[in-house]
mmCIF file of C-alpha atoms in Angstrom:
data_model
loop_
_atom_site.group_PDB
_atom_site.id
_atom_site.type_symbol
_atom_site.label_atom_id
_atom_site.label_comp_id
_atom_site.label_asym_id
_atom_site.label_seq_id
_atom_site.Cartn_x
_atom_site.Cartn_y
_atom_site.Cartn_z
ATOM 1 C CA UNK A 1 -0.344 0.264 -0.218
ATOM 2 C CA UNK A 2 1.180 3.170 -0.962
ATOM 3 C CA UNK A 3 1.636 5.532 2.075
ATOM 4 C CA UNK A 4 -0.393 9.248 1.882
ATOM 5 C CA UNK A 5 1.673 11.932 4.348
ATOM 6 C CA UNK A 6 -0.571 15.450 4.134
ATOM 7 C CA UNK A 7 -3.892 16.049 3.938
ATOM 8 C CA UNK A 8 -6.636 15.909 1.372
ATOM 9 C CA UNK A 9 -9.825 16.504 1.818
ATOM 10 C CA UNK A 10 -12.672 15.356 -0.297
ATOM 11 C CA UNK A 11 -16.208 16.878 -1.713
ATOM 12 C CA UNK A 12 -18.729 14.030 -2.594
ATOM 13 C CA UNK A 13 -21.346 14.900 -4.792
ATOM 14 C CA UNK A 14 -24.936 14.713 -7.023
ATOM 15 C CA UNK A 15 -26.573 12.066 -9.038
ATOM 16 C CA UNK A 16 -24.251 9.996 -12.182
ATOM 17 C CA UNK A 17 -22.036 11.685 -11.269
ATOM 18 C CA UNK A 18 -21.358 10.507 -7.333
ATOM 19 C CA UNK A 19 -22.375 7.029 -8.318
ATOM 20 C CA UNK A 20 -19.513 7.237 -10.050
ATOM 21 C CA UNK A 21 -17.438 8.508 -7.786
ATOM 22 C CA UNK A 22 -17.600 6.064 -4.720
ATOM 23 C CA UNK A 23 -17.244 3.627 -7.645
ATOM 24 C CA UNK A 24 -13.348 5.092 -8.528
ATOM 25 C CA UNK A 25 -13.224 5.538 -4.557
ATOM 26 C CA UNK A 26 -13.190 2.190 -4.256
ATOM 27 C CA UNK A 27 -12.343 0.065 -6.863
ATOM 28 C CA UNK A 28 -9.084 2.239 -8.251
ATOM 29 C CA UNK A 29 -8.334 4.375 -5.488
ATOM 30 C CA UNK A 30 -8.544 2.765 -2.036
ATOM 31 C CA UNK A 31 -6.738 -1.143 -3.107
ATOM 32 C CA UNK A 32 -3.541 0.411 -3.672
ATOM 33 C CA UNK A 33 -3.566 3.455 -1.415
ATOM 34 C CA UNK A 34 -3.885 3.845 2.236
ATOM 35 C CA UNK A 35 -4.417 7.711 3.303
ATOM 36 C CA UNK A 36 -4.833 6.305 6.820
ATOM 37 C CA UNK A 37 -6.540 9.613 8.902
ATOM 38 C CA UNK A 38 -5.486 11.983 5.739
ATOM 39 C CA UNK A 39 -8.711 12.076 3.814
ATOM 40 C CA UNK A 40 -11.548 14.914 5.066
ATOM 41 C CA UNK A 41 -14.453 14.523 3.626
ATOM 42 C CA UNK A 42 -17.378 16.934 3.372
ATOM 43 C CA UNK A 43 -20.699 16.182 2.397
ATOM 44 C CA UNK A 44 -21.562 18.502 -0.829
ATOM 45 C CA UNK A 45 -24.861 16.867 -2.088
ATOM 46 C CA UNK A 46 -27.944 18.770 -2.520
ATOM 47 C CA UNK A 47 -29.529 17.147 0.147
ATOM 48 C CA UNK A 48 -26.477 18.204 2.994
ATOM 49 C CA UNK A 49 -27.276 21.281 1.574
ATOM 50 C CA UNK A 50 -30.364 21.974 2.234
ATOM 51 C CA UNK A 51 -29.482 21.427 5.717
ATOM 52 C CA UNK A 52 -26.348 23.165 6.328
ATOM 53 C CA UNK A 53 -26.940 25.997 3.609
ATOM 54 C CA UNK A 54 -23.318 27.582 2.085
ATOM 55 C CA UNK A 55 -21.350 27.488 4.951
ATOM 56 C CA UNK A 56 -20.362 23.987 4.380
ATOM 57 C CA UNK A 57 -19.266 24.028 1.039
ATOM 58 C CA UNK A 58 -17.149 27.609 2.724
ATOM 59 C CA UNK A 59 -15.894 25.155 5.205
ATOM 60 C CA UNK A 60 -14.886 22.627 2.901
ATOM 61 C CA UNK A 61 -12.873 25.703 0.311
ATOM 62 C CA UNK A 62 -11.108 26.413 3.923
ATOM 63 C CA UNK A 63 -10.526 22.805 4.433
ATOM 64 C CA UNK A 64 -8.969 22.118 0.611
ATOM 65 C CA UNK A 65 -6.858 25.786 1.676
ATOM 66 C CA UNK A 66 -5.338 24.302 5.049
ATOM 67 C CA UNK A 67 -4.620 21.281 3.600
ATOM 68 C CA UNK A 68 -3.289 22.061 -0.032
ATOM 69 C CA UNK A 69 -4.659 19.397 -1.978
ATOM 70 C CA UNK A 70 -9.269 18.910 -2.469
ATOM 71 C CA UNK A 71 -10.916 16.920 -4.750
ATOM 72 C CA UNK A 72 -14.182 17.531 -5.561
ATOM 73 C CA UNK A 73 -17.035 15.458 -7.168
ATOM 74 C CA UNK A 74 -19.654 16.860 -9.531
ATOM 75 C CA UNK A 75 -22.149 18.695 -7.660
ATOM 76 C CA UNK A 76 -25.821 20.168 -8.714
ATOM 77 C CA UNK A 77 -26.159 24.189 -8.875
ATOM 78 C CA UNK A 78 -30.371 25.082 -8.424
ATOM 79 C CA UNK A 79 -31.509 27.173 -10.108
ATOM 80 C CA UNK A 80 -34.567 29.331 -9.406
ATOM 81 C CA UNK A 81 -37.119 26.946 -9.769
ATOM 82 C CA UNK A 82 -35.808 24.518 -7.554
ATOM 83 C CA UNK A 83 -34.411 26.849 -4.689
ATOM 84 C CA UNK A 84 -37.877 27.560 -4.180
ATOM 85 C CA UNK A 85 -39.023 24.217 -3.669
ATOM 86 C CA UNK A 86 -36.697 23.018 -1.745
ATOM 87 C CA UNK A 87 -37.182 26.606 -0.011
ATOM 88 C CA UNK A 88 -33.292 28.050 0.225
ATOM 89 C CA UNK A 89 -31.474 29.803 -2.408
ATOM 90 C CA UNK A 90 -27.909 28.303 -2.974
ATOM 91 C CA UNK A 91 -24.907 29.403 -4.348
ATOM 92 C CA UNK A 92 -23.046 26.938 -6.975
ATOM 93 C CA UNK A 93 -20.169 25.307 -4.851
ATOM 94 C CA UNK A 94 -17.747 25.471 -7.586
ATOM 95 C CA UNK A 95 -18.126 29.140 -7.639
ATOM 96 C CA UNK A 96 -17.903 29.536 -3.439
ATOM 97 C CA UNK A 97 -15.054 27.110 -3.463
ATOM 98 C CA UNK A 98 -13.137 29.134 -6.000
ATOM 99 C CA UNK A 99 -14.177 32.595 -5.104
ATOM 100 C CA UNK A 100 -12.064 31.975 -1.292
ATOM 101 C CA UNK A 101 -9.312 29.999 -3.203
ATOM 102 C CA UNK A 102 -8.547 32.342 -6.040
ATOM 103 C CA UNK A 103 -6.150 31.143 -8.613
ATOM 104 C CA UNK A 104 -6.605 29.965 -12.263
ATOM 105 C CA UNK A 105 -9.226 27.169 -13.570
ATOM 106 C CA UNK A 106 -6.418 25.047 -15.555
ATOM 107 C CA UNK A 107 -7.872 21.960 -18.660
ATOM 108 C CA UNK A 108 -6.143 20.412 -20.510
ATOM 109 C CA UNK A 109 -7.209 17.420 -23.010
ATOM 110 C CA UNK A 110 -7.112 13.845 -22.617
ATOM 111 C CA UNK A 111 -5.908 12.749 -25.930
ATOM 112 C CA UNK A 112 -5.898 9.305 -26.550
ATOM 113 C CA UNK A 113 -4.467 8.491 -30.160
ATOM 114 C CA UNK A 114 -8.188 6.566 -31.548
ATOM 115 C CA UNK A 115 -10.559 9.056 -30.742
ATOM 116 C CA UNK A 116 -11.309 10.993 -34.055
ATOM 117 C CA UNK A 117 -10.578 15.148 -33.141
ATOM 118 C CA UNK A 118 -13.571 17.118 -34.240
ATOM 119 C CA UNK A 119 -11.291 20.100 -35.426
ATOM 120 C CA UNK A 120 -8.490 17.593 -37.184
ATOM 121 C CA UNK A 121 -6.200 20.143 -37.207
ATOM 122 C CA UNK A 122 -5.375 20.499 -33.490
ATOM 123 C CA UNK A 123 -2.586 17.751 -33.346
ATOM 124 C CA UNK A 124 -0.709 19.598 -30.003
ATOM 125 C CA UNK A 125 -2.910 19.738 -26.481
ATOM 126 C CA UNK A 126 -4.357 23.667 -26.212
ATOM 127 C CA UNK A 127 -4.751 24.155 -22.830
ATOM 128 C CA UNK A 128 -7.481 26.720 -20.636
ATOM 129 C CA UNK A 129 -5.759 28.870 -18.174
ATOM 130 C CA UNK A 130 -9.172 30.502 -16.906
ATOM 131 C CA UNK A 131 -9.815 32.813 -13.986
ATOM 132 C CA UNK A 132 -10.999 30.884 -11.252
ATOM 133 C CA UNK A 133 -14.128 34.197 -10.207
ATOM 134 C CA UNK A 134 -15.715 37.690 -11.124
ATOM 135 C CA UNK A 135 -17.128 38.586 -14.745
ATOM 136 C CA UNK A 136 -20.424 37.198 -15.574
ATOM 137 C CA UNK A 137 -20.076 34.753 -12.556
ATOM 138 C CA UNK A 138 -20.186 36.970 -10.278
ATOM 139 C CA UNK A 139 -22.742 39.648 -11.605
ATOM 140 C CA UNK A 140 -24.631 41.422 -8.874
ATOM 141 C CA UNK A 141 -28.497 42.253 -10.552
ATOM 142 C CA UNK A 142 -31.222 44.089 -9.867
ATOM 143 C CA UNK A 143 -34.419 44.046 -11.450
ATOM 144 C CA UNK A 144 -35.586 47.655 -12.092
ATOM 145 C CA UNK A 145 -39.278 47.882 -11.624
ATOM 146 C CA UNK A 146 -40.758 51.688 -11.827
ATOM 147 C CA UNK A 147 -38.748 55.262 -13.762
ATOM 148 C CA UNK A 148 -36.202 56.781 -12.903
ATOM 149 C CA UNK A 149 -31.861 57.389 -13.051
ATOM 150 C CA UNK A 150 -29.941 54.279 -13.407
ATOM 151 C CA UNK A 151 -25.910 55.098 -12.112
ATOM 152 C CA UNK A 152 -22.478 53.897 -10.499
ATOM 153 C CA UNK A 153 -20.804 55.308 -7.465
ATOM 154 C CA UNK A 154 -18.118 54.832 -5.709
ATOM 155 C CA UNK A 155 -17.054 56.698 -2.527
ATOM 156 C CA UNK A 156 -13.382 56.701 -1.268
ATOM 157 C CA UNK A 157 -12.985 55.056 2.657
ATOM 158 C CA UNK A 158 -10.415 57.408 3.461
ATOM 159 C CA UNK A 159 -11.332 60.685 1.756
ATOM 160 C CA UNK A 160 -15.311 60.701 1.938
ATOM 161 C CA UNK A 161 -15.267 61.250 -1.913
ATOM 162 C CA UNK A 162 -18.109 60.102 -4.221
ATOM 163 C CA UNK A 163 -17.576 59.071 -7.678
ATOM 164 C CA UNK A 164 -20.929 58.466 -9.603
ATOM 165 C CA UNK A 165 -20.925 57.277 -14.016
ATOM 166 C CA UNK A 166 -24.391 57.856 -14.819
ATOM 167 C CA UNK A 167 -25.511 54.442 -16.797
ATOM 168 C CA UNK A 168 -29.007 56.496 -17.651
ATOM 169 C CA UNK A 169 -30.812 59.210 -17.357
ATOM 170 C CA UNK A 170 -34.184 57.966 -17.924
ATOM 171 C CA UNK A 171 -35.411 53.720 -17.683
ATOM 172 C CA UNK A 172 -38.360 51.725 -16.318
ATOM 173 C CA UNK A 173 -38.997 48.114 -15.857
ATOM 174 C CA UNK A 174 -35.958 46.015 -17.372
ATOM 175 C CA UNK A 175 -32.865 44.818 -15.014
ATOM 176 C CA UNK A 176 -29.130 45.486 -14.072
ATOM 177 C CA UNK A 177 -26.127 43.535 -13.383
ATOM 178 C CA UNK A 178 -22.349 45.058 -12.303
ATOM 179 C CA UNK A 179 -19.869 42.730 -11.575
ATOM 180 C CA UNK A 180 -15.937 44.640 -10.369
ATOM 181 C CA UNK A 181 -13.075 42.522 -9.103
ATOM 182 C CA UNK A 182 -9.729 44.285 -8.066
ATOM 183 C CA UNK A 183 -6.874 44.796 -9.614
ATOM 184 C CA UNK A 184 -3.658 42.163 -7.838
ATOM 185 C CA UNK A 185 -6.618 39.063 -7.903
ATOM 186 C CA UNK A 186 -5.264 40.337 -12.214
ATOM 187 C CA UNK A 187 -2.204 40.424 -11.502
ATOM 188 C CA UNK A 188 -2.746 37.363 -9.946
ATOM 189 C CA UNK A 189 -3.654 35.002 -12.544
ATOM 190 C CA UNK A 190 -1.060 36.833 -14.651
ATOM 191 C CA UNK A 191 1.387 35.182 -12.814
ATOM 192 C CA UNK A 192 -0.535 32.283 -12.546
ATOM 193 C CA UNK A 193 -1.030 31.391 -16.532
ATOM 194 C CA UNK A 194 2.921 32.571 -17.604
ATOM 195 C CA UNK A 195 4.323 30.232 -14.747
ATOM 196 C CA UNK A 196 2.129 27.547 -15.839
ATOM 197 C CA UNK A 197 3.035 28.768 -19.793
ATOM 198 C CA UNK A 198 6.563 28.346 -18.651
ATOM 199 C CA UNK A 199 5.695 25.571 -16.972
ATOM 200 C CA UNK A 200 4.301 23.063 -20.358
ATOM 201 C CA UNK A 201 6.919 25.375 -22.985
ATOM 202 C CA UNK A 202 4.519 27.057 -24.964
ATOM 203 C CA UNK A 203 3.503 30.551 -26.109
ATOM 204 C CA UNK A 204 0.884 31.524 -24.113
ATOM 205 C CA UNK A 205 -2.320 34.209 -25.139
ATOM 206 C CA UNK A 206 -4.588 35.891 -23.712
ATOM 207 C CA UNK A 207 -7.915 36.990 -25.113
ATOM 208 C CA UNK A 208 -10.820 39.921 -23.847
ATOM 209 C CA UNK A 209 -13.402 42.299 -25.930
ATOM 210 C CA UNK A 210 -10.942 45.240 -24.949
ATOM 211 C CA UNK A 211 -12.320 47.309 -27.317
ATOM 212 C CA UNK A 212 -15.912 46.800 -26.212
ATOM 213 C CA UNK A 213 -14.996 46.382 -22.420
ATOM 214 C CA UNK A 214 -12.372 49.219 -22.221
ATOM 215 C CA UNK A 215 -11.944 49.648 -18.018
ATOM 216 C CA UNK A 216 -12.632 46.195 -17.475
ATOM 217 C CA UNK A 217 -11.267 44.023 -20.369
ATOM 218 C CA UNK A 218 -8.686 47.310 -20.478
ATOM 219 C CA UNK A 219 -7.058 46.013 -18.063
ATOM 220 C CA UNK A 220 -6.990 42.184 -17.818
ATOM 221 C CA UNK A 221 -4.879 43.548 -21.005
ATOM 222 C CA UNK A 222 -2.875 45.816 -19.587
ATOM 223 C CA UNK A 223 -1.761 44.218 -16.168
ATOM 224 C CA UNK A 224 -0.804 41.041 -18.569
ATOM 225 C CA UNK A 225 1.379 42.809 -20.280
ATOM 226 C CA UNK A 226 3.028 44.382 -17.708
ATOM 227 C CA UNK A 227 3.487 41.354 -15.833
ATOM 228 C CA UNK A 228 4.967 39.497 -19.033
ATOM 229 C CA UNK A 229 7.472 43.058 -19.840
ATOM 230 C CA UNK A 230 8.579 43.064 -15.848
ATOM 231 C CA UNK A 231 8.742 39.357 -14.479
ATOM 232 C CA UNK A 232 8.622 36.494 -17.659
ATOM 233 C CA UNK A 233 9.635 37.775 -21.797
ATOM 234 C CA UNK A 234 13.811 36.770 -20.809
ATOM 235 C CA UNK A 235 11.751 33.039 -18.922
ATOM 236 C CA UNK A 236 10.337 32.735 -22.368
ATOM 237 C CA UNK A 237 12.702 34.558 -24.478
ATOM 238 C CA UNK A 238 14.945 31.421 -22.538
ATOM 239 C CA UNK A 239 12.425 28.902 -24.374
ATOM 240 C CA UNK A 240 11.535 30.142 -27.278
ATOM 241 C CA UNK A 241 8.207 31.089 -26.620
ATOM 242 C CA UNK A 242 5.821 34.219 -26.468
ATOM 243 C CA UNK A 243 3.039 35.742 -24.750
ATOM 244 C CA UNK A 244 0.213 37.606 -27.290
ATOM 245 C CA UNK A 245 -2.713 39.596 -26.946
ATOM 246 C CA UNK A 246 -5.661 38.655 -28.871
ATOM 247 C CA UNK A 247 -8.973 39.834 -29.289
ATOM 248 C CA UNK A 248 -11.302 36.896 -28.247
ATOM 249 C CA UNK A 249 -13.327 36.891 -30.646
ATOM 250 C CA UNK A 250 -10.668 37.125 -33.757
ATOM 251 C CA UNK A 251 -8.537 34.176 -31.313
ATOM 252 C CA UNK A 252 -11.393 31.539 -31.273
ATOM 253 C CA UNK A 253 -10.631 32.090 -35.596
ATOM 254 C CA UNK A 254 -7.006 31.592 -34.685
ATOM 255 C CA UNK A 255 -7.486 28.330 -32.783
ATOM 256 C CA UNK A 256 -9.606 26.555 -35.028
ATOM 257 C CA UNK A 257 -7.288 27.249 -37.991
ATOM 258 C CA UNK A 258 -4.435 26.313 -35.665
ATOM 259 C CA UNK A 259 -2.059 22.925 -34.650
ATOM 260 C CA UNK A 260 -2.636 23.560 -31.430
ATOM 261 C CA UNK A 261 -0.112 23.271 -29.273
ATOM 262 C CA UNK A 262 -0.557 26.931 -26.916
ATOM 263 C CA UNK A 263 -1.978 28.310 -23.056
ATOM 264 C CA UNK A 264 -4.976 30.404 -23.274
ATOM 265 C CA UNK A 265 -5.983 32.413 -21.075
ATOM 266 C CA UNK A 266 -9.064 33.966 -20.375
ATOM 267 C CA UNK A 267 -11.668 35.248 -17.749
ATOM 268 C CA UNK A 268 -13.986 33.109 -16.291
ATOM 269 C CA UNK A 269 -16.797 33.505 -18.280
ATOM 270 C CA UNK A 270 -15.394 33.343 -21.134
ATOM 271 C CA UNK A 271 -12.741 30.411 -19.701
ATOM 272 C CA UNK A 272 -15.645 28.552 -18.828
ATOM 273 C CA UNK A 273 -17.685 28.743 -22.630
ATOM 274 C CA UNK A 274 -14.283 28.168 -24.822
ATOM 275 C CA UNK A 275 -13.025 24.857 -22.347
ATOM 276 C CA UNK A 276 -16.329 23.507 -23.616
ATOM 277 C CA UNK A 277 -15.312 24.851 -27.373
ATOM 278 C CA UNK A 278 -11.567 22.793 -27.084
ATOM 279 C CA UNK A 279 -12.659 19.763 -24.810
ATOM 280 C CA UNK A 280 -15.598 18.501 -27.864
ATOM 281 C CA UNK A 281 -13.018 19.658 -30.380
ATOM 282 C CA UNK A 282 -10.591 16.987 -29.319
ATOM 283 C CA UNK A 283 -13.355 14.196 -29.143
ATOM 284 C CA UNK A 284 -15.112 15.011 -25.647
ATOM 285 C CA UNK A 285 -15.870 17.285 -22.727
ATOM 286 C CA UNK A 286 -15.686 13.653 -20.935
ATOM 287 C CA UNK A 287 -11.324 13.288 -21.956
ATOM 288 C CA UNK A 288 -10.727 16.151 -20.240
ATOM 289 C CA UNK A 289 -8.430 16.979 -16.704
ATOM 290 C CA UNK A 290 -10.007 20.079 -14.855
ATOM 291 C CA UNK A 291 -8.086 21.704 -11.606
ATOM 292 C CA UNK A 292 -7.924 24.850 -9.861
ATOM 293 C CA UNK A 293 -4.481 25.977 -8.963
ATOM 294 C CA UNK A 294 -3.422 29.435 -6.646
ATOM 295 C CA UNK A 295 -0.900 31.497 -7.953
ATOM 296 C CA UNK A 296 1.430 30.701 -6.336
ATOM 297 C CA UNK A 297 0.931 26.463 -6.701
ATOM 298 C CA UNK A 298 0.481 26.112 -3.028
ATOM 299 C CA UNK A 299 -3.042 25.130 -3.598
ATOM 300 C CA UNK A 300 -4.694 22.484 -6.350
ATOM 301 C CA UNK A 301 -8.407 21.719 -6.496
ATOM 302 C CA UNK A 302 -9.224 18.898 -8.841
ATOM 303 C CA UNK A 303 -12.864 18.150 -10.223
ATOM 304 C CA UNK A 304 -14.289 16.773 -13.328
ATOM 305 C CA UNK A 305 -15.279 19.572 -15.937
ATOM 306 C CA UNK A 306 -18.760 18.630 -16.773
ATOM 307 C CA UNK A 307 -21.831 18.667 -14.587
ATOM 308 C CA UNK A 308 -23.782 15.333 -12.693
ATOM 309 C CA UNK A 309 -24.642 14.329 -16.108
ATOM 310 C CA UNK A 310 -29.040 13.492 -14.900
ATOM 311 C CA UNK A 311 -30.400 11.662 -17.398
ATOM 312 C CA UNK A 312 -27.753 9.505 -17.083
ATOM 313 C CA UNK A 313 -28.618 9.429 -13.268
ATOM 314 C CA UNK A 314 -32.595 8.724 -14.018
ATOM 315 C CA UNK A 315 -32.113 5.480 -16.442
ATOM 316 C CA UNK A 316 -29.566 4.171 -12.793
ATOM 317 C CA UNK A 317 -32.623 4.728 -10.510
ATOM 318 C CA UNK A 318 -34.865 2.570 -13.046
ATOM 319 C CA UNK A 319 -32.605 0.504 -13.464
ATOM 320 C CA UNK A 320 -31.857 0.766 -17.041
ATOM 321 C CA UNK A 321 -28.009 0.099 -18.065
ATOM 322 C CA UNK A 322 -25.859 3.636 -18.514
ATOM 323 C CA UNK A 323 -22.545 4.093 -20.404
ATOM 324 C CA UNK A 324 -21.112 7.387 -18.008
ATOM 325 C CA UNK A 325 -17.736 8.542 -18.625
ATOM 326 C CA UNK A 326 -15.764 8.642 -15.642
ATOM 327 C CA UNK A 327 -12.363 9.689 -17.286
ATOM 328 C CA UNK A 328 -13.111 13.329 -15.636
ATOM 329 C CA UNK A 329 -13.556 12.182 -12.389
ATOM 330 C CA UNK A 330 -11.100 9.984 -12.536
ATOM 331 C CA UNK A 331 -8.697 12.274 -13.422
ATOM 332 C CA UNK A 332 -9.775 14.695 -11.162
ATOM 333 C CA UNK A 333 -8.465 12.225 -8.464
ATOM 334 C CA UNK A 334 -5.022 11.051 -9.996
ATOM 335 C CA UNK A 335 -4.243 15.643 -10.681
ATOM 336 C CA UNK A 336 -4.784 15.826 -6.390
ATOM 337 C CA UNK A 337 -2.587 12.600 -5.283
ATOM 338 C CA UNK A 338 -0.240 13.979 -7.499
ATOM 339 C CA UNK A 339 -0.263 17.371 -6.026
ATOM 340 C CA UNK A 340 0.152 15.630 -2.853
ATOM 341 C CA UNK A 341 2.052 13.268 -3.582
ATOM 342 C CA UNK A 342 5.408 16.388 -4.995
ATOM 343 C CA UNK A 343 4.053 17.958 -1.624
ATOM 344 C CA UNK A 344 4.888 15.638 0.416
ATOM 345 C CA UNK A 345 8.335 14.434 -1.792
ATOM 346 C CA UNK A 346 6.470 11.104 -1.667
ATOM 347 C CA UNK A 347 7.572 9.777 -5.293
ATOM 348 C CA UNK A 348 5.898 5.732 -5.264
ATOM 349 C CA UNK A 349 1.999 8.123 -4.958
ATOM 350 C CA UNK A 350 3.005 10.326 -7.890
ATOM 351 C CA UNK A 351 4.142 7.314 -9.681
ATOM 352 C CA UNK A 352 0.597 5.345 -8.773
ATOM 353 C CA UNK A 353 -1.015 8.192 -10.389
ATOM 354 C CA UNK A 354 0.664 8.860 -13.865
ATOM 355 C CA UNK A 355 0.204 4.918 -13.754
ATOM 356 C CA UNK A 356 -3.733 4.841 -13.142
ATOM 357 C CA UNK A 357 -3.734 7.711 -15.806
ATOM 358 C CA UNK A 358 -1.039 5.424 -18.345
ATOM 359 C CA UNK A 359 -3.958 2.886 -17.652
ATOM 360 C CA UNK A 360 -6.985 5.071 -18.599
ATOM 361 C CA UNK A 361 -5.490 5.860 -22.117
ATOM 362 C CA UNK A 362 -4.772 2.467 -22.523
ATOM 363 C CA UNK A 363 -8.146 1.062 -22.124
ATOM 364 C CA UNK A 364 -9.500 3.138 -24.672
ATOM 365 C CA UNK A 365 -7.258 3.146 -26.554
ATOM 366 C CA UNK A 366 -7.548 -0.923 -26.318
ATOM 367 C CA UNK A 367 -11.420 -0.444 -27.936
ATOM 368 C CA UNK A 368 -13.092 -0.499 -24.885
ATOM 369 C CA UNK A 369 -14.649 2.938 -23.796
ATOM 370 C CA UNK A 370 -18.117 4.503 -22.528
ATOM 371 C CA UNK A 371 -20.968 5.309 -25.433
ATOM 372 C CA UNK A 372 -19.993 8.805 -25.682
ATOM 373 C CA UNK A 373 -16.429 7.209 -27.190
ATOM 374 C CA UNK A 374 -18.094 4.875 -29.177
ATOM 375 C CA UNK A 375 -20.345 7.480 -30.899
ATOM 376 C CA UNK A 376 -17.351 8.814 -32.166
ATOM 377 C CA UNK A 377 -15.620 6.049 -34.141
ATOM 378 C CA UNK A 378 -18.506 6.186 -35.591
ATOM 379 C CA UNK A 379 -18.645 9.742 -36.403
ATOM 380 C CA UNK A 380 -21.946 9.967 -33.974
ATOM 381 C CA UNK A 381 -24.235 8.096 -35.295
ATOM 382 C CA UNK A 382 -26.558 6.778 -32.538
ATOM 383 C CA UNK A 383 -28.547 5.527 -34.328
ATOM 384 C CA UNK A 384 -26.455 2.869 -35.957
ATOM 385 C CA UNK A 385 -24.402 1.953 -32.732
ATOM 386 C CA UNK A 386 -24.757 -1.319 -31.255
ATOM 387 C CA UNK A 387 -24.349 -2.195 -27.279
ATOM 388 C CA UNK A 388 -21.180 -4.011 -28.671
ATOM 389 C CA UNK A 389 -19.984 -1.069 -30.041
ATOM 390 C CA UNK A 390 -19.222 -0.190 -26.302
ATOM 391 C CA UNK A 391 -19.127 -0.459 -22.453
ATOM 392 C CA UNK A 392 -21.634 -0.054 -19.477
ATOM 393 C CA UNK A 393 -20.022 2.573 -16.675
ATOM 394 C CA UNK A 394 -19.460 0.072 -14.488
ATOM 395 C CA UNK A 395 -18.331 -2.349 -17.696
ATOM 396 C CA UNK A 396 -16.026 -0.002 -17.895
ATOM 397 C CA UNK A 397 -14.946 0.913 -15.330
ATOM 398 C CA UNK A 398 -14.017 -2.396 -14.496
ATOM 399 C CA UNK A 399 -12.417 -3.261 -17.546
ATOM 400 C CA UNK A 400 -9.759 -0.246 -15.918
ATOM 401 C CA UNK A 401 -9.466 -2.088 -12.937
ATOM 402 C CA UNK A 402 -9.092 -5.183 -14.557
ATOM 403 C CA UNK A 403 -6.046 -2.954 -16.212
ATOM 404 C CA UNK A 404 -4.323 -1.535 -13.651
ATOM 405 C CA UNK A 405 -4.295 -4.637 -11.183
ATOM 406 C CA UNK A 406 -1.984 -6.011 -13.998
ATOM 407 C CA UNK A 407 0.794 -2.945 -13.812
ATOM 408 C CA UNK A 408 0.446 -2.337 -9.900
ATOM 409 C CA UNK A 409 1.884 -6.405 -9.516
ATOM 410 C CA UNK A 410 0.042 -6.656 -6.260
ATOM 411 C CA UNK A 411 -1.988 -9.768 -5.715
ATOM 412 C CA UNK A 412 -5.719 -9.391 -7.414
ATOM 413 C CA UNK A 413 -8.355 -8.561 -5.242
ATOM 414 C CA UNK A 414 -12.410 -8.541 -4.823
ATOM 415 C CA UNK A 415 -12.739 -5.072 -5.989
#
């Protein structure tokens, strides 16, 4: 057994991914890894959040920051209708954790040679560096009823001077949204993105729409350029890489025509949208690893980049077979444990995570896969697929577990 020397925080989630999460833990992790008393579990199921509110999520975030490592299963963010049903307004667990930890969200494609890319020209990975909070994901909203004047105002704490900007002289019956981010947070985002580009030895692009949001997006553009010129330019040039700013609409077109092989930094919501585009372009949302990293690299919180797969959960509850891709959740475990191993200089743990990832890829490349990947081999012609073309959720996990056993040179276990 491989001993885990430092604390790991596990966040349990909802629906189909929660079912898969437990299978991953007991089939692929616990037969080989001994956490001892170093695994702290937080129940972030919707049922538990209804009881304890968002405070339980904040407690998990604090524990992750203290431990330096967090692993999170996909969770439900209740919409307005669901909040009315449960009698409580609950925020997105992801947003609460990201807001507390700060940093950047990094998304990497898991490339399997036999899974065809939708965007054929992408021969090299594209890494998304997404700001962890603010932007459209952190908008403060207010409904406007009646007729009146709209304005933004800021009161200086020391001088008491108030600065105002009129949004509309005369308006009625609508909605207003406002967001704010401090410059230090953008500077930390810039440093984190550039450190990652240096680590990967790849060029870095920042994309915003600074021609429209001249102050908000313009601040991102200015700060990134300053950090690059003052702190990273020589390190980039030593490695033969570069940093460029490109407007986001132009960058989307450039990315589609490219061969890949770069890091793409974006604000929170932009990164959310484009990371799905990139993941699908490489073959599947299920073949993507996602983790939040603080700018000092001391804390990593991993997760699957997709939701709870509600439609598959309904089938599961009816006793029907499902074929849900677990790779993103498996890589959530491996990326987190790899960081724990690096923090503790635990080479055995790091090596184990590398083996698990290689086994997952080799299993898919051997032809054993879930329905979403099998469909990609048939140009997504689902109507022509039969049950012989793919494995069910649990058959696929069993196959990975079987292949992992043969790689670990351990006695076979009843798992």
